[in-house]
């Protein structure tokens, strides 16, 4: 039995080296009961390595971890009874239908509430009658998500699960994660998309080059959302006109347009943009994670690199 007094996940100094590649370094992390925890990092940051180590699919070089109070190595089998897991590359039998595949997984678990499975399939608009090999990657991913949620586990671990899902399905999927947390259970969601974890996570751990850079409440993270903004005018503008707006950086002017990175108040930017000019178009999108990391975590990254050099 697991007791609800233990955290969902607890790691101490968890470290994994692949030969001389430090994929994960000294991870101290706690994921609480009743939260969706986002594990955010760019490709190659160490997210998959962390999850695979927690599941005892690979062994740590150093450190230890527990899930629901159970040791990830000594109690790996018992842990399986309490968790749902969606790997980034769920190997599926292409000739089985979604239903057959879920039956297979359900039998491994000693049964499942099929009413719940059907409800999940309806919510995600999953077609369980088709052969898995004939499904698009997004529709295959739905079968994987159902598989991870279907036993109502105490902890759901998912490795970049939203890949290929269309926006409406993503929304339903996020509601499903929220419900798990509201039920006192936990979700560990790895992602390389800031906007995704912002929408659904309570707290976010930020990992870069194998190191946990920070753990933040999602509201603190929100203020770090840098946008790439393009403003198009009917006549040429200069970068200097925008230099005084708080939160503007990396301006590039091309003819009648200016491109900039921005994390200030949009109203202020638009006031300057429309004050002296005719604004004819505006494009705004989330900056990529690496840009956000460089803007906010440069010191930590440099620290990490110099630590590594000191160890070499
Ligand atoms: P992605 O989103 O691309 O899967 P990730 O954050 O999950 O990235 P990991 O897959 O954990 O990152 O990889 C962390 C580091 O460890 C990377 O530098 C990767 O190249 C390296 N790595 C991962 N698996 C192995 C392996 N089996 N052998 C050697 N190096 C590996």
PDB file of C-alpha atoms in Angstrom, residues 15-253:
ATOM      1  CA  UNK A  15      22.428  11.498 -11.584  1.00  0.00           C
ATOM      2  CA  UNK A  16      22.791   9.630 -14.866  1.00  0.00           C
ATOM      3  CA  UNK A  17      25.852   9.647 -17.078  1.00  0.00           C
ATOM      4  CA  UNK A  18      25.945   7.883 -20.447  1.00  0.00           C
ATOM      5  CA  UNK A  19      29.695   7.237 -20.557  1.00  0.00           C
ATOM      6  CA  UNK A  20      30.998  10.789 -20.401  1.00  0.00           C
ATOM      7  CA  UNK A  21      27.634  12.469 -21.214  1.00  0.00           C
ATOM      8  CA  UNK A  22      26.122  13.927 -18.016  1.00  0.00           C
ATOM      9  CA  UNK A  23      22.483  13.498 -19.084  1.00  0.00           C
ATOM     10  CA  UNK A  24      21.173  14.203 -15.573  1.00  0.00           C
ATOM     11  CA  UNK A  25      23.134  15.832 -12.762  1.00  0.00           C
ATOM     12  CA  UNK A  26      22.271  15.893  -9.069  1.00  0.00           C
ATOM     13  CA  UNK A  27      18.507  16.204  -9.387  1.00  0.00           C
ATOM     14  CA  UNK A  28      16.713  17.085  -6.146  1.00  0.00           C
ATOM     15  CA  UNK A  29      13.013  17.234  -6.887  1.00  0.00           C
ATOM     16  CA  UNK A  30       9.706  16.836  -5.120  1.00  0.00           C
ATOM     17  CA  UNK A  31       6.393  16.411  -6.881  1.00  0.00           C
ATOM     18  CA  UNK A  32       3.432  16.781  -4.524  1.00  0.00           C
ATOM     19  CA  UNK A  33       0.173  14.922  -4.289  1.00  0.00           C
ATOM     20  CA  UNK A  34      -2.626  16.744  -6.035  1.00  0.00           C
ATOM     21  CA  UNK A  35      -0.531  18.717  -8.506  1.00  0.00           C
ATOM     22  CA  UNK A  36       0.257  18.765 -12.170  1.00  0.00           C
ATOM     23  CA  UNK A  37       4.010  19.209 -12.307  1.00  0.00           C
ATOM     24  CA  UNK A  38       5.455  20.431 -15.586  1.00  0.00           C
ATOM     25  CA  UNK A  39       8.999  19.321 -16.405  1.00  0.00           C
ATOM     26  CA  UNK A  40      10.099  21.824 -18.986  1.00  0.00           C
ATOM     27  CA  UNK A  41      13.262  21.720 -21.044  1.00  0.00           C
ATOM     28  CA  UNK A  42      14.524  21.848 -24.620  1.00  0.00           C
ATOM     29  CA  UNK A  43      15.464  18.730 -26.595  1.00  0.00           C
ATOM     30  CA  UNK A  44      18.299  16.837 -24.987  1.00  0.00           C
ATOM     31  CA  UNK A  45      17.828  18.508 -21.574  1.00  0.00           C
ATOM     32  CA  UNK A  46      17.441  15.200 -19.715  1.00  0.00           C
ATOM     33  CA  UNK A  47      13.660  14.848 -19.390  1.00  0.00           C
ATOM     34  CA  UNK A  48      13.404  11.352 -20.851  1.00  0.00           C
ATOM     35  CA  UNK A  49      16.443  10.245 -18.871  1.00  0.00           C
ATOM     36  CA  UNK A  50      14.750  11.431 -15.666  1.00  0.00           C
ATOM     37  CA  UNK A  51      11.508   9.592 -16.410  1.00  0.00           C
ATOM     38  CA  UNK A  52      13.256   6.389 -17.474  1.00  0.00           C
ATOM     39  CA  UNK A  53      15.370   6.471 -14.313  1.00  0.00           C
ATOM     40  CA  UNK A  54      12.275   6.971 -12.147  1.00  0.00           C
ATOM     41  CA  UNK A  55      10.685   3.934 -13.808  1.00  0.00           C
ATOM     42  CA  UNK A  56      13.817   1.821 -13.273  1.00  0.00           C
ATOM     43  CA  UNK A  57      14.127   1.322 -17.038  1.00  0.00           C
ATOM     44  CA  UNK A  58      17.663   2.657 -16.664  1.00  0.00           C
ATOM     45  CA  UNK A  59      19.770   2.740 -13.537  1.00  0.00           C
ATOM     46  CA  UNK A  60      21.109   5.980 -12.054  1.00  0.00           C
ATOM     47  CA  UNK A  61      24.844   6.593 -11.841  1.00  0.00           C
ATOM     48  CA  UNK A  62      24.252   8.115  -8.396  1.00  0.00           C
ATOM     49  CA  UNK A  63      21.462   9.263  -6.122  1.00  0.00           C
ATOM     50  CA  UNK A  64      18.074   7.782  -5.304  1.00  0.00           C
ATOM     51  CA  UNK A  65      14.400   8.334  -5.910  1.00  0.00           C
ATOM     52  CA  UNK A  66      11.033   7.309  -4.553  1.00  0.00           C
ATOM     53  CA  UNK A  67       7.574   7.263  -6.066  1.00  0.00           C
ATOM     54  CA  UNK A  68       4.612   7.424  -3.672  1.00  0.00           C
ATOM     55  CA  UNK A  69       7.068   6.596  -0.884  1.00  0.00           C
ATOM     56  CA  UNK A  70       8.346   3.446  -2.625  1.00  0.00           C
ATOM     57  CA  UNK A  71      11.965   3.076  -3.701  1.00  0.00           C
ATOM     58  CA  UNK A  72      12.229   3.218  -7.490  1.00  0.00           C
ATOM     59  CA  UNK A  73      14.716   0.364  -7.601  1.00  0.00           C
ATOM     60  CA  UNK A  74      13.700  -1.970  -4.776  1.00  0.00           C
ATOM     61  CA  UNK A  75       9.952  -1.499  -5.265  1.00  0.00           C
ATOM     62  CA  UNK A  76       9.805  -1.076  -9.047  1.00  0.00           C
ATOM     63  CA  UNK A  77       7.144  -3.774  -9.522  1.00  0.00           C
ATOM     64  CA  UNK A  78       4.874  -2.448  -6.767  1.00  0.00           C
ATOM     65  CA  UNK A  79       5.232   1.064  -8.191  1.00  0.00           C
ATOM     66  CA  UNK A  80       3.870  -0.169 -11.547  1.00  0.00           C
ATOM     67  CA  UNK A  81       0.554  -0.964  -9.878  1.00  0.00           C
ATOM     68  CA  UNK A  82       0.052   2.669  -8.920  1.00  0.00           C
ATOM     69  CA  UNK A  83       1.224   4.634 -11.921  1.00  0.00           C
ATOM     70  CA  UNK A  84       0.298   5.309 -15.520  1.00  0.00           C
ATOM     71  CA  UNK A  85       3.092   5.911 -18.002  1.00  0.00           C
ATOM     72  CA  UNK A  86       3.114   7.289 -21.509  1.00  0.00           C
ATOM     73  CA  UNK A  87       6.561   7.110 -23.120  1.00  0.00           C
ATOM     74  CA  UNK A  88       7.502   9.451 -25.942  1.00  0.00           C
ATOM     75  CA  UNK A  89       7.711   6.506 -28.335  1.00  0.00           C
ATOM     76  CA  UNK A  90       5.033   4.050 -27.217  1.00  0.00           C
ATOM     77  CA  UNK A  91       5.756   0.887 -29.168  1.00  0.00           C
ATOM     78  CA  UNK A  92       2.404  -0.381 -30.354  1.00  0.00           C
ATOM     79  CA  UNK A  93       1.390  -3.522 -32.168  1.00  0.00           C
ATOM     80  CA  UNK A  94       0.274  -2.125 -35.558  1.00  0.00           C
ATOM     81  CA  UNK A  95      -2.113  -4.976 -36.321  1.00  0.00           C
ATOM     82  CA  UNK A  96      -4.071  -4.646 -33.109  1.00  0.00           C
ATOM     83  CA  UNK A  97      -7.009  -2.278 -32.825  1.00  0.00           C
ATOM     84  CA  UNK A  98      -6.908   0.391 -30.126  1.00  0.00           C
ATOM     85  CA  UNK A  99      -9.419  -1.669 -28.139  1.00  0.00           C
ATOM     86  CA  UNK A 100      -7.300  -4.846 -28.441  1.00  0.00           C
ATOM     87  CA  UNK A 101      -4.237  -2.938 -27.351  1.00  0.00           C
ATOM     88  CA  UNK A 102      -5.972  -1.465 -24.325  1.00  0.00           C
ATOM     89  CA  UNK A 103      -7.318  -4.928 -23.469  1.00  0.00           C
ATOM     90  CA  UNK A 104      -3.755  -6.215 -23.574  1.00  0.00           C
ATOM     91  CA  UNK A 105      -2.561  -3.460 -21.213  1.00  0.00           C
ATOM     92  CA  UNK A 106      -5.635  -3.901 -19.012  1.00  0.00           C
ATOM     93  CA  UNK A 107      -4.958  -7.628 -18.652  1.00  0.00           C
ATOM     94  CA  UNK A 108      -1.379  -6.887 -17.580  1.00  0.00           C
ATOM     95  CA  UNK A 109      -2.897  -4.796 -14.814  1.00  0.00           C
ATOM     96  CA  UNK A 110      -5.482  -7.398 -13.831  1.00  0.00           C
ATOM     97  CA  UNK A 111      -8.484  -5.612 -15.291  1.00  0.00           C
ATOM     98  CA  UNK A 112      -9.831  -2.155 -15.801  1.00  0.00           C
ATOM     99  CA  UNK A 113     -13.126  -0.250 -15.611  1.00  0.00           C
ATOM    100  CA  UNK A 114     -14.244  -0.303 -19.268  1.00  0.00           C
ATOM    101  CA  UNK A 115     -16.882   2.324 -18.633  1.00  0.00           C
ATOM    102  CA  UNK A 116     -14.062   4.666 -17.691  1.00  0.00           C
ATOM    103  CA  UNK A 117     -12.038   3.667 -20.777  1.00  0.00           C
ATOM    104  CA  UNK A 118     -15.001   4.341 -23.070  1.00  0.00           C
ATOM    105  CA  UNK A 119     -15.582   7.703 -21.399  1.00  0.00           C
ATOM    106  CA  UNK A 120     -11.936   8.668 -21.945  1.00  0.00           C
ATOM    107  CA  UNK A 121     -12.130   7.550 -25.591  1.00  0.00           C
ATOM    108  CA  UNK A 122     -15.274   9.632 -26.158  1.00  0.00           C
ATOM    109  CA  UNK A 123     -13.704  12.705 -24.575  1.00  0.00           C
ATOM    110  CA  UNK A 124     -10.563  12.432 -26.717  1.00  0.00           C
ATOM    111  CA  UNK A 125     -12.545  11.424 -29.820  1.00  0.00           C
ATOM    112  CA  UNK A 126     -10.393   8.323 -30.093  1.00  0.00           C
ATOM    113  CA  UNK A 127     -11.288   5.599 -32.565  1.00  0.00           C
ATOM    114  CA  UNK A 128     -10.564   2.333 -30.760  1.00  0.00           C
ATOM    115  CA  UNK A 129     -11.965   0.201 -33.588  1.00  0.00           C
ATOM    116  CA  UNK A 130      -9.199   0.911 -36.081  1.00  0.00           C
ATOM    117  CA  UNK A 131      -5.873  -0.878 -36.311  1.00  0.00           C
ATOM    118  CA  UNK A 132      -3.252   1.150 -34.499  1.00  0.00           C
ATOM    119  CA  UNK A 133      -0.970   0.971 -37.528  1.00  0.00           C
ATOM    120  CA  UNK A 134      -3.623   2.713 -39.645  1.00  0.00           C
ATOM    121  CA  UNK A 135      -4.014   5.663 -37.271  1.00  0.00           C
ATOM    122  CA  UNK A 136      -2.370   9.065 -37.677  1.00  0.00           C
ATOM    123  CA  UNK A 137       0.271   9.837 -35.059  1.00  0.00           C
ATOM    124  CA  UNK A 138      -2.130  12.126 -33.168  1.00  0.00           C
ATOM    125  CA  UNK A 139      -4.832   9.439 -33.083  1.00  0.00           C
ATOM    126  CA  UNK A 140      -2.267   6.836 -31.973  1.00  0.00           C
ATOM    127  CA  UNK A 141      -1.217   9.215 -29.223  1.00  0.00           C
ATOM    128  CA  UNK A 142      -4.812   9.274 -27.957  1.00  0.00           C
ATOM    129  CA  UNK A 143      -4.697   5.500 -27.455  1.00  0.00           C
ATOM    130  CA  UNK A 144      -1.460   5.995 -25.490  1.00  0.00           C
ATOM    131  CA  UNK A 145      -3.053   8.659 -23.310  1.00  0.00           C
ATOM    132  CA  UNK A 146      -6.068   6.449 -22.573  1.00  0.00           C
ATOM    133  CA  UNK A 147      -3.657   3.657 -21.669  1.00  0.00           C
ATOM    134  CA  UNK A 148      -1.897   5.973 -19.170  1.00  0.00           C
ATOM    135  CA  UNK A 149      -5.116   7.214 -17.535  1.00  0.00           C
ATOM    136  CA  UNK A 150      -7.343   4.147 -17.670  1.00  0.00           C
ATOM    137  CA  UNK A 151      -6.463   2.559 -14.305  1.00  0.00           C
ATOM    138  CA  UNK A 152      -7.003   5.855 -12.417  1.00  0.00           C
ATOM    139  CA  UNK A 153      -3.373   5.798 -11.256  1.00  0.00           C
ATOM    140  CA  UNK A 154      -2.052   7.780  -8.279  1.00  0.00           C
ATOM    141  CA  UNK A 155       0.617   9.241 -10.553  1.00  0.00           C
ATOM    142  CA  UNK A 156       0.606   9.668 -14.332  1.00  0.00           C
ATOM    143  CA  UNK A 157       4.030  10.175 -15.919  1.00  0.00           C
ATOM    144  CA  UNK A 158       4.004  11.373 -19.502  1.00  0.00           C
ATOM    145  CA  UNK A 159       6.878  12.175 -21.828  1.00  0.00           C
ATOM    146  CA  UNK A 160       5.908  14.952 -24.255  1.00  0.00           C
ATOM    147  CA  UNK A 161       2.355  13.614 -24.621  1.00  0.00           C
ATOM    148  CA  UNK A 162       0.764  16.457 -26.592  1.00  0.00           C
ATOM    149  CA  UNK A 163       2.736  15.842 -29.777  1.00  0.00           C
ATOM    150  CA  UNK A 164       0.365  15.627 -32.734  1.00  0.00           C
ATOM    151  CA  UNK A 165      -2.843  16.377 -30.827  1.00  0.00           C
ATOM    152  CA  UNK A 166      -5.090  19.005 -32.348  1.00  0.00           C
ATOM    153  CA  UNK A 167      -5.931  22.041 -30.161  1.00  0.00           C
ATOM    154  CA  UNK A 168      -9.429  20.917 -29.109  1.00  0.00           C
ATOM    155  CA  UNK A 169      -8.167  17.493 -28.071  1.00  0.00           C
ATOM    156  CA  UNK A 170      -5.267  19.131 -26.233  1.00  0.00           C
ATOM    157  CA  UNK A 171      -7.791  21.177 -24.290  1.00  0.00           C
ATOM    158  CA  UNK A 172      -9.735  18.072 -23.268  1.00  0.00           C
ATOM    159  CA  UNK A 173      -6.485  16.331 -22.379  1.00  0.00           C
ATOM    160  CA  UNK A 174      -5.527  19.263 -20.156  1.00  0.00           C
ATOM    161  CA  UNK A 175      -8.914  19.050 -18.433  1.00  0.00           C
ATOM    162  CA  UNK A 176      -8.253  15.349 -17.814  1.00  0.00           C
ATOM    163  CA  UNK A 177      -4.897  16.174 -16.189  1.00  0.00           C
ATOM    164  CA  UNK A 178      -6.559  18.838 -14.029  1.00  0.00           C
ATOM    165  CA  UNK A 179      -9.164  16.312 -12.873  1.00  0.00           C
ATOM    166  CA  UNK A 180      -6.460  13.868 -11.808  1.00  0.00           C
ATOM    167  CA  UNK A 181      -4.824  16.590  -9.685  1.00  0.00           C
ATOM    168  CA  UNK A 182      -8.149  17.775  -8.245  1.00  0.00           C
ATOM    169  CA  UNK A 183      -8.767  14.175  -7.194  1.00  0.00           C
ATOM    170  CA  UNK A 184      -5.607  14.327  -5.029  1.00  0.00           C
ATOM    171  CA  UNK A 185      -3.536  12.336  -7.518  1.00  0.00           C
ATOM    172  CA  UNK A 186      -0.538  13.678  -9.464  1.00  0.00           C
ATOM    173  CA  UNK A 187       0.665  14.275 -13.003  1.00  0.00           C
ATOM    174  CA  UNK A 188       4.279  14.564 -14.113  1.00  0.00           C
ATOM    175  CA  UNK A 189       4.268  16.129 -17.549  1.00  0.00           C
ATOM    176  CA  UNK A 190       7.444  16.579 -19.545  1.00  0.00           C
ATOM    177  CA  UNK A 191       7.302  19.191 -22.270  1.00  0.00           C
ATOM    178  CA  UNK A 192       9.413  21.497 -24.359  1.00  0.00           C
ATOM    179  CA  UNK A 193       6.576  23.989 -24.816  1.00  0.00           C
ATOM    180  CA  UNK A 194       6.253  26.789 -22.311  1.00  0.00           C
ATOM    181  CA  UNK A 195       2.661  27.609 -23.303  1.00  0.00           C
ATOM    182  CA  UNK A 196       1.570  24.006 -22.707  1.00  0.00           C
ATOM    183  CA  UNK A 197       2.892  23.791 -19.151  1.00  0.00           C
ATOM    184  CA  UNK A 198       1.592  27.298 -18.459  1.00  0.00           C
ATOM    185  CA  UNK A 199      -1.912  26.188 -19.334  1.00  0.00           C
ATOM    186  CA  UNK A 200      -2.024  23.106 -17.171  1.00  0.00           C
ATOM    187  CA  UNK A 201       0.747  22.873 -14.558  1.00  0.00           C
ATOM    188  CA  UNK A 202       0.625  24.087 -10.967  1.00  0.00           C
ATOM    189  CA  UNK A 203       4.402  24.142 -10.647  1.00  0.00           C
ATOM    190  CA  UNK A 204       7.126  23.839 -13.228  1.00  0.00           C
ATOM    191  CA  UNK A 205      10.644  22.447 -12.964  1.00  0.00           C
ATOM    192  CA  UNK A 206      12.982  23.850 -15.571  1.00  0.00           C
ATOM    193  CA  UNK A 207      15.736  21.558 -16.777  1.00  0.00           C
ATOM    194  CA  UNK A 208      18.611  22.482 -19.017  1.00  0.00           C
ATOM    195  CA  UNK A 209      21.748  20.514 -19.877  1.00  0.00           C
ATOM    196  CA  UNK A 210      20.829  17.861 -17.299  1.00  0.00           C
ATOM    197  CA  UNK A 211      20.473  20.325 -14.446  1.00  0.00           C
ATOM    198  CA  UNK A 212      17.365  21.551 -12.690  1.00  0.00           C
ATOM    199  CA  UNK A 213      17.641  25.305 -13.096  1.00  0.00           C
ATOM    200  CA  UNK A 214      14.581  26.329 -11.119  1.00  0.00           C
ATOM    201  CA  UNK A 215      11.209  25.214  -9.776  1.00  0.00           C
ATOM    202  CA  UNK A 216       8.535  27.864 -10.014  1.00  0.00           C
ATOM    203  CA  UNK A 217       4.840  28.338  -9.485  1.00  0.00           C
ATOM    204  CA  UNK A 218       3.178  28.707 -12.841  1.00  0.00           C
ATOM    205  CA  UNK A 219       2.229  32.332 -12.104  1.00  0.00           C
ATOM    206  CA  UNK A 220       5.886  33.323 -11.683  1.00  0.00           C
ATOM    207  CA  UNK A 221       6.662  31.593 -14.927  1.00  0.00           C
ATOM    208  CA  UNK A 222       3.954  33.512 -16.732  1.00  0.00           C
ATOM    209  CA  UNK A 223       5.897  36.755 -16.332  1.00  0.00           C
ATOM    210  CA  UNK A 224       8.748  35.107 -18.212  1.00  0.00           C
ATOM    211  CA  UNK A 225       6.796  34.549 -21.393  1.00  0.00           C
ATOM    212  CA  UNK A 226       8.834  36.321 -24.045  1.00  0.00           C
ATOM    213  CA  UNK A 227       7.085  36.958 -27.335  1.00  0.00           C
ATOM    214  CA  UNK A 228       8.517  37.552 -30.776  1.00  0.00           C
ATOM    215  CA  UNK A 229       6.553  40.487 -32.145  1.00  0.00           C
ATOM    216  CA  UNK A 230       6.511  41.850 -35.671  1.00  0.00           C
ATOM    217  CA  UNK A 231       4.960  45.264 -36.274  1.00  0.00           C
ATOM    218  CA  UNK A 232       4.329  46.330 -39.858  1.00  0.00           C
ATOM    219  CA  UNK A 233       3.793  50.001 -40.736  1.00  0.00           C
ATOM    220  CA  UNK A 234       2.915  51.913 -43.871  1.00  0.00           C
ATOM    221  CA  UNK A 235       6.278  53.734 -43.816  1.00  0.00           C
ATOM    222  CA  UNK A 236       9.809  53.057 -42.494  1.00  0.00           C
ATOM    223  CA  UNK A 237      10.428  53.106 -38.703  1.00  0.00           C
ATOM    224  CA  UNK A 238      13.615  53.121 -36.625  1.00  0.00           C
ATOM    225  CA  UNK A 239      14.657  50.801 -33.790  1.00  0.00           C
ATOM    226  CA  UNK A 240      15.389  53.833 -31.577  1.00  0.00           C
ATOM    227  CA  UNK A 241      11.697  54.690 -31.397  1.00  0.00           C
ATOM    228  CA  UNK A 242      11.055  51.409 -29.550  1.00  0.00           C
ATOM    229  CA  UNK A 243      14.217  51.280 -27.466  1.00  0.00           C
ATOM    230  CA  UNK A 244      12.558  53.089 -24.546  1.00  0.00           C
ATOM    231  CA  UNK A 245       9.665  50.613 -24.171  1.00  0.00           C
ATOM    232  CA  UNK A 246      10.222  48.374 -21.128  1.00  0.00           C
ATOM    233  CA  UNK A 247      10.684  44.750 -22.145  1.00  0.00           C
ATOM    234  CA  UNK A 248      11.844  45.368 -25.711  1.00  0.00           C
ATOM    235  CA  UNK A 249      15.062  43.769 -26.888  1.00  0.00           C
ATOM    236  CA  UNK A 250      16.741  42.352 -29.995  1.00  0.00           C
ATOM    237  CA  UNK A 251      15.116  44.782 -32.413  1.00  0.00           C
ATOM    238  CA  UNK A 252      15.573  44.271 -36.136  1.00  0.00           C
ATOM    239  CA  UNK A 253      14.230  46.744 -38.666  1.00  0.00           C
TER     240      UNK A 253
END
